[in-house]
Amino acid sequence: MRILVINSGSSSIKFRLSEAVEENGALATRPALIEGAVKGIRGLVSFEVTGQQLGVSTDKIQAQDHIQAMRVLMDRLGDSLDSVEAVGHRVVHGGDRYVESTLITEQVEAGIDELSELAPLHNPACLAGIRGAKAVMGATVPMVAVFDTAFHRTMPEVARHYAIPTELADRHRIRRYGFHGIAHASLANGYAACTGRSLREARIITIQLGNGCSIAAIAEGRSIDTSMGFTPLEGLVMGTRSGDVDASLVSLLAEREKVEPAEVERWLNERSGLLGLSGRSNDMRELLRVAEQQRDERAELAIELFCYRARKYIGSYLAVLGGADAIVFGGGIGENAPDVRKRICRNMAWCGISLNADRNQAAVGLRPGSAAKISPDGSMPAVYVVAADEETWITKETAHCVQAIG
Ligand code: ADP
C-alpha cells in the first residue's frame, strides 16, 4: 500500500511517500520513494525534496499558510501522488476521545478542531494539513489521524491525574495526557528491533531530547508515565520551555510584571528553558560550544540544569518501573550530543547505569530507524541511542487502520 505521511508543525510540513508491505505476517515499510519538508510557512518558504529518482532539490517559494503550502507540495510531487492509496497525518492532541489511530471523517475533523482548545499551538496546524491535503487530493483517498497522545492512553489513573479538585478537573478535562507518543513508540520499537527482544518482556525508559523534550516509563510496550502532562509544558527543561515550575509563579509574575497570566504562560513556553537560562540560545549545539570555548557560565548552568532534570526523572521512573532493562536516548540532542548523554548518566552507577566512553562518542548521526548500544556489555540497565523514525510509525499505523476498515 502506497502511503503519504504528512507531519504538519506550526511553520513546517514534513512529508514522506513510501510503500507498506506484508512480510512474514507483519507490516514492513520500504525505503522512502520521496521525502522532504516545506519550512518557514507564512513567508518565503524553503521546499526540500529527496527522491529515489530525483536526487536532492531545494528551492524557495511563497506560501502564506498550510493550505497554500500543501498546494505547492502536491504540485511539486505531481504524478507521484497518483498512486497514493492512503494519507497518514500526525495529530498532536486526541484528548480522551481518540485513543488510537482513526480514519478521518468530517466528524473526526470537527473533533480535532474542538481539541484545539487543549492544544492551541498544535492542532490547528495539523488540521490545516488535513484540509490542505483534502483540498488537493479530494475526498476519495482515505486519510488517517495518528495521535501523539494515543500512546499514553495506557497510563494508570495515578499517573493521569493532578491532585486538584476532581470537579474542576472533570469540568475542564484536565488530565495528564502526555505528548511525543509517536516518538516514544518509535524509540521503544527501535530498541526492540536492535536487541531482538520483545517489548512485552521489557521495562524501558525512553528519553526524547529535541527542541521539545520528554521522558516515558514503558512496561510491556505500554506507557506507564510520561513527563509532559496537560500541555507539552510540563516536565524536562526544553529549548524554550521551562518544564516543571511551581504553579504560583504564574500569578506572582503576572502581578509584579503587570501582565496577564496568559502572557506569563507564553514566557514559560517561549522564553524559558535553555534560552531563558543561558540568555543566548535554545540550540544545544551553540550552548555546548560557548560553554567549552568561552567558559560561558550561564550556558554551562543551562546545560547542567537540563541534564540534572533528566537524571532526576530517570531516577523517579526507575522507581515507577521497579528497575529497567534499558534507557533509550533519541531526538536531535539525544542522538547527536554524547556530552549531554554523559552528563545525564553521570554518577548513576548506584543503579547500574554506566556508559562506554568510546561507544558513546561514536554514536552520532545514526541513520533513521537504526540504533547503537552505548553502555558496556553486561551492564544493566543497558543504554541505547535510537534514531527514531516517526514517519515509519505513522505509515504502519495508517496501513493498519485502512486495512482494518477493509
Ligand atoms: P524538534 O524537537 O524540533 O524535532 P530536533 O529533534 O531536531 O528538534 O532537535 C533539535 C535540537 O538538537 C537542537 O537543540 C540542536 O542544537 C540539537 N542538536 C542537533 N545536532 C546536535 C549536535 N550535533 N550536538 C548537540 N546538539 C545537537
Short mmCIF file of C-alpha atoms and ligand atoms in Angstrom, two decimals:
data_model
loop_
_atom_site.label_atom_id
_atom_site.label_comp_id
_atom_site.label_asym_id
_atom_site.label_seq_id
_atom_site.Cartn_x
_atom_site.Cartn_y
_atom_site.Cartn_z
CA MET A 1 0.00 0.00 0.00
CA ARG A 2 1.48 3.36 -1.02
CA ILE A 3 1.17 5.84 1.84
CA LEU A 4 1.89 9.54 2.07
CA VAL A 5 2.73 10.78 5.57
CA ILE A 6 2.09 14.42 6.42
CA ASN A 7 3.61 15.80 9.61
CA SER A 8 2.43 19.43 9.99
CA GLY A 9 4.16 21.64 12.56
CA SER A 10 3.39 25.29 13.31
CA SER A 11 5.58 26.54 10.45
CA SER A 12 6.57 23.42 8.55
CA ILE A 13 5.19 20.35 6.81
CA LYS A 14 7.33 17.22 6.62
CA PHE A 15 6.27 14.52 4.19
CA ARG A 16 7.25 11.01 3.10
CA LEU A 17 5.87 8.76 0.41
CA SER A 18 6.63 5.08 0.93
CA GLU A 19 5.25 1.61 0.49
CA ALA A 20 3.91 -0.56 3.33
CA VAL A 21 4.09 -4.29 2.58
CA GLU A 22 3.20 -7.55 4.38
CA GLU A 23 6.33 -9.50 5.23
CA ASN A 24 6.15 -12.75 7.23
CA GLY A 25 2.74 -11.80 8.58
CA ALA A 26 3.84 -8.35 9.78
CA LEU A 27 3.79 -4.91 8.17
CA ALA A 28 7.12 -3.57 6.93
CA THR A 29 7.96 -0.37 5.09
CA ARG A 30 10.16 0.03 2.03
CA PRO A 31 12.69 2.93 1.78
CA ALA A 32 11.03 6.29 1.03
CA LEU A 33 10.19 6.96 -2.62
CA ILE A 34 10.14 10.69 -1.92
CA GLU A 35 10.55 12.66 1.28
CA GLY A 36 11.20 16.21 2.33
CA ALA A 37 9.86 19.29 4.04
CA VAL A 38 8.30 22.66 3.42
CA LYS A 39 9.73 25.01 6.05
CA GLY A 40 9.05 28.62 7.04
CA ILE A 41 5.30 28.80 6.20
CA ARG A 42 3.86 32.34 6.37
CA GLY A 43 6.56 33.86 4.24
CA LEU A 44 9.23 32.79 1.80
CA VAL A 45 9.38 29.08 2.45
CA SER A 46 12.03 26.59 1.53
CA PHE A 47 10.99 23.39 -0.19
CA GLU A 48 13.32 20.43 0.09
CA VAL A 49 12.70 17.10 -1.53
CA THR A 50 14.78 13.95 -1.83
CA GLY A 51 13.68 11.07 -4.00
CA GLN A 52 14.98 7.83 -5.44
CA GLN A 53 14.84 9.22 -8.96
CA LEU A 54 15.10 12.89 -8.06
CA GLY A 55 18.30 13.32 -6.10
CA VAL A 56 18.03 16.31 -3.75
CA SER A 57 16.46 19.61 -4.68
CA THR A 58 15.87 22.78 -2.68
CA ASP A 59 14.17 25.98 -3.71
CA LYS A 60 12.28 28.96 -2.32
CA ILE A 61 8.56 29.52 -2.79
CA GLN A 62 5.85 31.81 -1.40
CA ALA A 63 3.20 30.28 0.90
CA GLN A 64 1.14 32.19 3.45
CA ASP A 65 -0.49 29.25 5.14
CA HIS A 66 -0.61 25.47 5.32
CA ILE A 67 -3.23 25.15 2.58
CA GLN A 68 -1.04 27.09 0.16
CA ALA A 69 2.00 25.15 1.26
CA MET A 70 0.12 21.86 0.72
CA ARG A 71 -0.86 23.02 -2.76
CA VAL A 72 2.77 23.76 -3.60
CA LEU A 73 3.82 20.45 -2.11
CA MET A 74 1.20 18.49 -4.09
CA ASP A 75 2.08 20.44 -7.24
CA ARG A 76 5.72 19.55 -6.95
CA LEU A 77 5.02 15.92 -6.15
CA GLY A 78 2.82 15.82 -9.25
CA ASP A 79 2.49 12.37 -10.82
CA SER A 80 3.98 10.61 -7.80
CA LEU A 81 0.71 11.31 -6.00
CA ASP A 82 -1.44 9.38 -8.48
CA SER A 83 -0.56 6.10 -6.84
CA VAL A 84 -1.15 7.23 -3.22
CA GLU A 85 -3.62 4.84 -1.57
CA ALA A 86 -3.83 6.47 1.86
CA VAL A 87 -2.56 9.52 3.74
CA GLY A 88 -1.41 9.45 7.37
CA HIS A 89 -1.48 12.70 9.34
CA ARG A 90 0.31 13.23 12.63
CA VAL A 91 -2.11 14.97 15.02
CA VAL A 92 -0.79 16.27 18.33
CA HIS A 93 -3.85 16.13 20.61
CA GLY A 94 -6.50 13.42 20.60
CA GLY A 95 -7.71 14.12 24.15
CA ASP A 96 -9.68 11.31 25.81
CA ARG A 97 -11.72 10.78 22.66
CA TYR A 98 -9.15 9.50 20.17
CA VAL A 99 -7.07 6.83 21.85
CA GLU A 100 -5.96 5.10 18.68
CA SER A 101 -5.28 5.95 15.04
CA THR A 102 -8.57 6.94 13.44
CA LEU A 103 -9.96 7.25 9.92
CA ILE A 104 -10.64 10.96 9.31
CA THR A 105 -14.30 11.72 8.66
CA GLU A 106 -15.96 15.14 8.86
CA GLN A 107 -16.93 14.30 12.42
CA VAL A 108 -13.32 13.41 13.34
CA GLU A 109 -12.14 16.63 11.69
CA ALA A 110 -14.58 18.56 13.86
CA GLY A 111 -13.37 16.63 16.92
CA ILE A 112 -9.74 17.55 16.20
CA ASP A 113 -10.85 21.14 15.75
CA GLU A 114 -12.62 21.10 19.10
CA LEU A 115 -9.48 19.75 20.77
CA SER A 116 -7.60 22.86 19.57
CA GLU A 117 -8.80 24.34 22.84
CA LEU A 118 -6.38 21.96 24.60
CA ALA A 119 -3.57 22.35 22.04
CA PRO A 120 -3.90 25.84 20.55
CA LEU A 121 -0.37 25.85 19.15
CA HIS A 122 -0.52 22.43 17.54
CA ASN A 123 -3.92 21.08 16.49
CA PRO A 124 -4.78 23.98 14.14
CA ALA A 125 -1.60 23.26 12.12
CA CYS A 126 -2.48 19.54 11.93
CA LEU A 127 -5.97 20.42 10.82
CA ALA A 128 -4.67 22.79 8.18
CA GLY A 129 -2.51 19.93 6.85
CA ILE A 130 -5.57 17.65 6.70
CA ARG A 131 -7.72 20.27 4.98
CA GLY A 132 -4.91 21.19 2.59
CA ALA A 133 -4.41 17.54 1.60
CA LYS A 134 -8.16 17.03 1.14
CA ALA A 135 -8.49 20.19 -0.94
CA VAL A 136 -5.80 18.96 -3.29
CA MET A 137 -6.31 15.19 -3.32
CA GLY A 138 -10.08 15.11 -2.99
CA ALA A 139 -12.15 13.15 -0.51
CA THR A 140 -11.73 9.68 -2.03
CA VAL A 141 -8.25 8.88 -0.71
CA PRO A 142 -8.62 7.59 2.88
CA MET A 143 -6.86 9.75 5.45
CA VAL A 144 -5.89 8.62 8.94
CA ALA A 145 -5.09 10.69 12.03
CA VAL A 146 -2.24 9.26 14.12
CA PHE A 147 -2.34 10.92 17.53
CA ASP A 148 0.68 11.90 19.62
CA THR A 149 -1.32 11.48 22.82
CA ALA A 150 -2.63 7.98 21.97
CA PHE A 151 0.48 6.05 23.07
CA HIS A 152 -0.01 7.36 26.63
CA ARG A 153 -3.64 6.19 26.90
CA THR A 154 -2.36 3.25 28.96
CA MET A 155 -1.10 5.44 31.80
CA PRO A 156 -2.72 4.34 35.08
CA GLU A 157 -5.06 6.71 36.93
CA VAL A 158 -2.35 7.70 39.43
CA ALA A 159 -0.19 9.00 36.59
CA ARG A 160 -3.07 10.69 34.72
CA HIS A 161 -4.36 12.94 37.49
CA TYR A 162 -3.20 16.13 39.16
CA ALA A 163 -4.08 16.48 42.84
CA ILE A 164 -6.60 19.27 42.22
CA PRO A 165 -10.35 19.21 42.96
CA THR A 166 -11.92 16.43 40.88
CA GLU A 167 -14.95 18.56 39.91
CA LEU A 168 -12.65 21.19 38.40
CA ALA A 169 -10.52 18.63 36.61
CA ASP A 170 -13.61 16.94 35.15
CA ARG A 171 -15.33 20.16 34.14
CA HIS A 172 -12.29 21.38 32.20
CA ARG A 173 -10.97 17.99 31.00
CA ILE A 174 -7.75 18.50 32.96
CA ARG A 175 -5.69 15.30 32.72
CA ARG A 176 -2.09 14.41 32.18
CA TYR A 177 -2.43 13.45 28.51
CA GLY A 178 1.28 13.20 27.65
CA PHE A 179 2.73 14.03 24.21
CA HIS A 180 5.56 12.88 21.87
CA GLY A 181 3.82 9.48 21.82
CA ILE A 182 4.86 8.70 18.25
CA ALA A 183 8.49 9.44 19.14
CA HIS A 184 8.41 7.31 22.31
CA ALA A 185 6.73 4.44 20.46
CA SER A 186 9.40 4.66 17.72
CA LEU A 187 12.22 4.68 20.31
CA ALA A 188 10.76 1.63 22.07
CA ASN A 189 10.37 -0.21 18.77
CA GLY A 190 13.87 0.81 17.66
CA TYR A 191 15.22 -0.74 20.87
CA ALA A 192 13.22 -3.94 20.29
CA ALA A 193 14.42 -4.20 16.68
CA CYS A 194 18.06 -3.63 17.67
CA THR A 195 18.10 -6.14 20.56
CA GLY A 196 15.67 -8.68 19.14
CA ARG A 197 13.80 -8.50 22.47
CA SER A 198 10.05 -8.41 22.69
CA LEU A 199 8.71 -5.24 24.27
CA ARG A 200 6.31 -7.45 26.24
CA GLU A 201 9.22 -8.60 28.40
CA ALA A 202 10.98 -5.26 28.75
CA ARG A 203 10.87 -2.28 31.09
CA ILE A 204 12.44 0.71 29.41
CA ILE A 205 12.83 4.45 29.87
CA THR A 206 12.76 6.44 26.61
CA ILE A 207 14.17 9.98 26.57
CA GLN A 208 13.24 12.22 23.64
CA LEU A 209 15.53 15.27 23.64
CA GLY A 210 14.91 17.72 20.80
CA ASN A 211 13.55 21.26 20.92
CA GLY A 212 10.73 19.74 22.94
CA CYS A 213 11.86 17.15 25.48
CA SER A 214 10.06 14.38 27.33
CA ILE A 215 10.71 11.07 29.01
CA ALA A 216 8.49 8.00 29.33
CA ALA A 217 8.38 4.88 31.52
CA ILE A 218 7.34 1.90 29.39
CA ALA A 219 6.48 -1.59 30.65
CA GLU A 220 5.35 -4.44 28.39
CA GLY A 221 5.29 -1.96 25.49
CA ARG A 222 2.79 0.31 27.29
CA SER A 223 3.35 3.85 28.54
CA ILE A 224 3.11 3.90 32.35
CA ASP A 225 4.08 7.51 32.91
CA THR A 226 5.49 10.45 30.98
CA SER A 227 6.83 13.87 31.85
CA MET A 228 4.59 16.08 29.67
CA GLY A 229 1.11 16.49 31.11
CA PHE A 230 -1.95 18.60 30.34
CA THR A 231 0.16 20.52 27.83
CA PRO A 232 3.68 19.95 26.47
CA LEU A 233 4.99 22.48 29.03
CA GLU A 234 5.42 20.10 31.97
CA GLY A 235 8.48 18.04 32.80
CA LEU A 236 12.00 18.32 31.42
CA VAL A 237 13.85 21.55 30.63
CA MET A 238 13.44 22.18 26.87
CA GLY A 239 14.74 24.57 24.22
CA THR A 240 12.42 27.41 25.17
CA ARG A 241 10.05 25.75 27.70
CA SER A 242 10.69 25.75 31.42
CA GLY A 243 9.34 22.28 32.17
CA ASP A 244 8.29 21.83 35.83
CA VAL A 245 7.83 25.04 37.83
CA ASP A 246 5.88 25.97 40.94
CA ALA A 247 2.41 26.99 39.66
CA SER A 248 2.37 30.02 41.96
CA LEU A 249 5.00 31.67 39.72
CA VAL A 250 2.27 32.49 37.21
CA SER A 251 0.22 34.79 39.45
CA LEU A 252 3.33 36.26 41.09
CA LEU A 253 4.93 37.21 37.77
CA ALA A 254 1.62 38.44 36.32
CA GLU A 255 1.15 40.75 39.28
CA ARG A 256 4.73 42.01 39.56
CA GLU A 257 5.30 42.42 35.80
CA LYS A 258 1.78 43.82 35.27
CA VAL A 259 0.80 41.39 32.52
CA GLU A 260 -1.99 38.87 32.04
CA PRO A 261 -1.40 35.27 33.24
CA ALA A 262 -1.56 34.16 29.59
CA GLU A 263 1.50 36.31 28.90
CA VAL A 264 3.43 34.59 31.71
CA GLU A 265 2.41 31.25 30.26
CA ARG A 266 3.82 32.43 26.93
CA TRP A 267 7.13 33.33 28.65
CA LEU A 268 7.26 29.84 30.18
CA ASN A 269 6.69 28.32 26.72
CA GLU A 270 8.75 30.64 24.54
CA ARG A 271 11.37 32.48 26.62
CA SER A 272 12.41 29.90 29.19
CA GLY A 273 14.30 26.60 29.16
CA LEU A 274 17.80 26.62 27.63
CA LEU A 275 17.10 30.01 26.03
CA GLY A 276 15.95 31.70 29.24
CA LEU A 277 18.68 30.25 31.41
CA SER A 278 21.54 30.97 29.01
CA GLY A 279 20.22 34.32 27.76
CA ARG A 280 21.74 33.28 24.46
CA SER A 281 20.18 30.38 22.55
CA ASN A 282 17.79 27.43 22.62
CA ASP A 283 20.22 25.48 20.47
CA MET A 284 22.15 22.88 22.47
CA ARG A 285 24.97 22.81 19.92
CA GLU A 286 25.61 26.51 20.39
CA LEU A 287 25.47 26.22 24.19
CA LEU A 288 27.93 23.31 24.26
CA ARG A 289 30.26 25.35 22.04
CA VAL A 290 30.26 28.52 24.16
CA ALA A 291 30.36 26.60 27.45
CA GLU A 292 33.54 24.89 26.28
CA GLN A 293 35.27 27.55 24.21
CA GLN A 294 34.29 30.71 26.09
CA ARG A 295 33.66 29.22 29.53
CA ASP A 296 30.23 30.88 29.42
CA GLU A 297 28.83 30.29 32.93
CA ARG A 298 25.17 30.79 32.05
CA ALA A 299 25.39 28.35 29.15
CA GLU A 300 27.12 25.88 31.47
CA LEU A 301 24.35 26.20 34.08
CA ALA A 302 21.67 25.79 31.39
CA ILE A 303 23.27 22.54 30.16
CA GLU A 304 23.75 21.23 33.71
CA LEU A 305 20.16 22.00 34.74
CA PHE A 306 18.88 20.35 31.55
CA CYS A 307 20.86 17.20 32.38
CA TYR A 308 20.08 17.28 36.11
CA ARG A 309 16.32 17.39 35.46
CA ALA A 310 16.59 14.45 33.04
CA ARG A 311 18.61 12.45 35.61
CA LYS A 312 16.03 13.22 38.29
CA TYR A 313 13.25 11.86 36.06
CA ILE A 314 15.27 8.73 35.19
CA GLY A 315 15.57 8.08 38.94
CA SER A 316 11.86 8.51 39.51
CA TYR A 317 10.93 6.29 36.55
CA LEU A 318 13.29 3.58 37.81
CA ALA A 319 11.18 3.69 40.97
CA VAL A 320 7.92 3.65 38.96
CA LEU A 321 9.04 0.63 36.89
CA GLY A 322 10.84 -1.19 39.70
CA GLY A 323 14.10 -1.04 37.71
CA ALA A 324 14.65 -1.02 33.96
CA ASP A 325 16.26 -3.16 31.28
CA ALA A 326 17.27 -0.18 29.17
CA ILE A 327 17.48 3.59 28.88
CA VAL A 328 16.95 4.80 25.29
CA PHE A 329 18.02 8.24 24.05
CA GLY A 330 16.53 9.90 20.96
CA GLY A 331 15.79 13.31 19.37
CA GLY A 332 18.26 15.84 17.90
CA ILE A 333 20.14 16.18 21.21
CA GLY A 334 19.72 12.59 22.37
CA GLU A 335 21.02 11.27 19.04
CA ASN A 336 23.85 13.70 18.49
CA ALA A 337 25.26 15.05 21.77
CA PRO A 338 27.48 12.46 23.55
CA ASP A 339 28.45 15.09 26.13
CA VAL A 340 24.82 15.59 27.17
CA ARG A 341 24.24 11.81 27.43
CA LYS A 342 27.41 11.55 29.54
CA ARG A 343 26.31 14.34 31.87
CA ILE A 344 22.83 12.85 32.30
CA CYS A 345 24.22 9.40 33.17
CA ARG A 346 26.89 10.78 35.50
CA ASN A 347 27.07 9.21 39.00
CA MET A 348 24.35 6.67 38.26
CA ALA A 349 26.49 3.60 38.89
CA TRP A 350 24.44 3.13 42.09
CA CYS A 351 21.58 1.83 39.92
CA GLY A 352 23.79 0.11 37.34
CA ILE A 353 23.76 2.85 34.66
CA SER A 354 27.15 3.49 33.06
CA LEU A 355 28.43 4.40 29.61
CA ASN A 356 31.23 3.02 27.47
CA ALA A 357 33.06 6.25 26.55
CA ASP A 358 34.12 5.12 23.05
CA ARG A 359 30.67 3.77 22.15
CA ASN A 360 29.03 6.94 23.45
CA GLN A 361 31.38 9.16 21.43
CA ALA A 362 30.86 7.10 18.26
CA ALA A 363 27.04 7.05 18.42
CA VAL A 364 26.21 10.22 16.45
CA GLY A 365 24.35 10.83 13.20
CA LEU A 366 22.70 7.39 13.10
CA ARG A 367 20.57 6.51 10.10
CA PRO A 368 16.82 6.90 10.87
CA GLY A 369 15.47 3.66 12.29
CA SER A 370 18.89 2.41 13.47
CA ALA A 371 20.26 2.05 17.00
CA ALA A 372 23.54 1.77 18.92
CA LYS A 373 24.37 0.46 22.38
CA ILE A 374 26.48 2.92 24.38
CA SER A 375 26.83 1.08 27.70
CA PRO A 376 29.44 -1.61 28.46
CA ASP A 377 28.43 -5.21 27.70
CA GLY A 378 26.69 -6.81 30.63
CA SER A 379 25.73 -3.58 32.42
CA MET A 380 22.09 -3.19 33.43
CA PRO A 381 20.11 -1.11 32.60
CA ALA A 382 21.75 -1.05 29.17
CA VAL A 383 21.86 2.35 27.45
CA TYR A 384 20.99 2.82 23.77
CA VAL A 385 20.74 5.60 21.23
CA VAL A 386 17.93 5.17 18.69
CA ALA A 387 17.39 7.41 15.67
CA ALA A 388 13.60 7.47 15.89
CA ASP A 389 11.72 7.11 12.66
CA GLU A 390 8.34 8.73 13.29
CA GLU A 391 7.31 8.62 9.64
CA THR A 392 7.66 4.82 9.53
CA TRP A 393 5.49 4.52 12.64
CA ILE A 394 2.82 6.77 11.08
CA THR A 395 2.99 4.78 7.81
CA LYS A 396 2.37 1.49 9.65
CA GLU A 397 -0.41 2.93 11.81
CA THR A 398 -2.10 4.29 8.67
CA ALA A 399 -1.84 0.95 6.86
CA HIS A 400 -3.26 -0.93 9.90
CA CYS A 401 -6.17 1.48 10.18
CA VAL A 402 -7.05 1.35 6.47
CA GLN A 403 -6.75 -2.48 6.41
CA ALA A 404 -8.98 -2.74 9.48
CA ILE A 405 -11.80 -0.88 7.76
CA GLY A 406 -11.36 -3.11 4.71
P1 ADP B 1 12.48 19.08 17.17
O1 ADP B 1 12.04 18.75 18.57
O2 ADP B 1 12.10 20.46 16.73
O3 ADP B 1 12.19 17.98 16.17
P2 ADP B 1 15.25 18.15 16.95
O4 ADP B 1 14.92 16.76 17.39
O5 ADP B 1 15.69 18.37 15.55
O6 ADP B 1 14.09 19.16 17.30
O7 ADP B 1 16.40 18.67 17.94
C1 ADP B 1 16.88 19.97 17.91
C2 ADP B 1 17.98 20.10 18.97
O8 ADP B 1 19.00 19.14 18.68
C3 ADP B 1 18.64 21.47 18.99
O9 ADP B 1 18.83 21.89 20.34
C4 ADP B 1 20.00 21.18 18.37
O10 ADP B 1 21.00 22.03 18.87
C5 ADP B 1 20.26 19.77 18.86
N1 ADP B 1 21.31 19.14 18.08
C6 ADP B 1 21.30 18.75 16.79
N2 ADP B 1 22.52 18.27 16.44
C7 ADP B 1 23.31 18.36 17.53
C8 ADP B 1 24.68 18.04 17.83
N3 ADP B 1 25.48 17.53 16.90
N4 ADP B 1 25.14 18.30 19.08
C9 ADP B 1 24.34 18.84 20.01
N5 ADP B 1 23.04 19.16 19.81
C10 ADP B 1 22.55 18.92 18.59
#
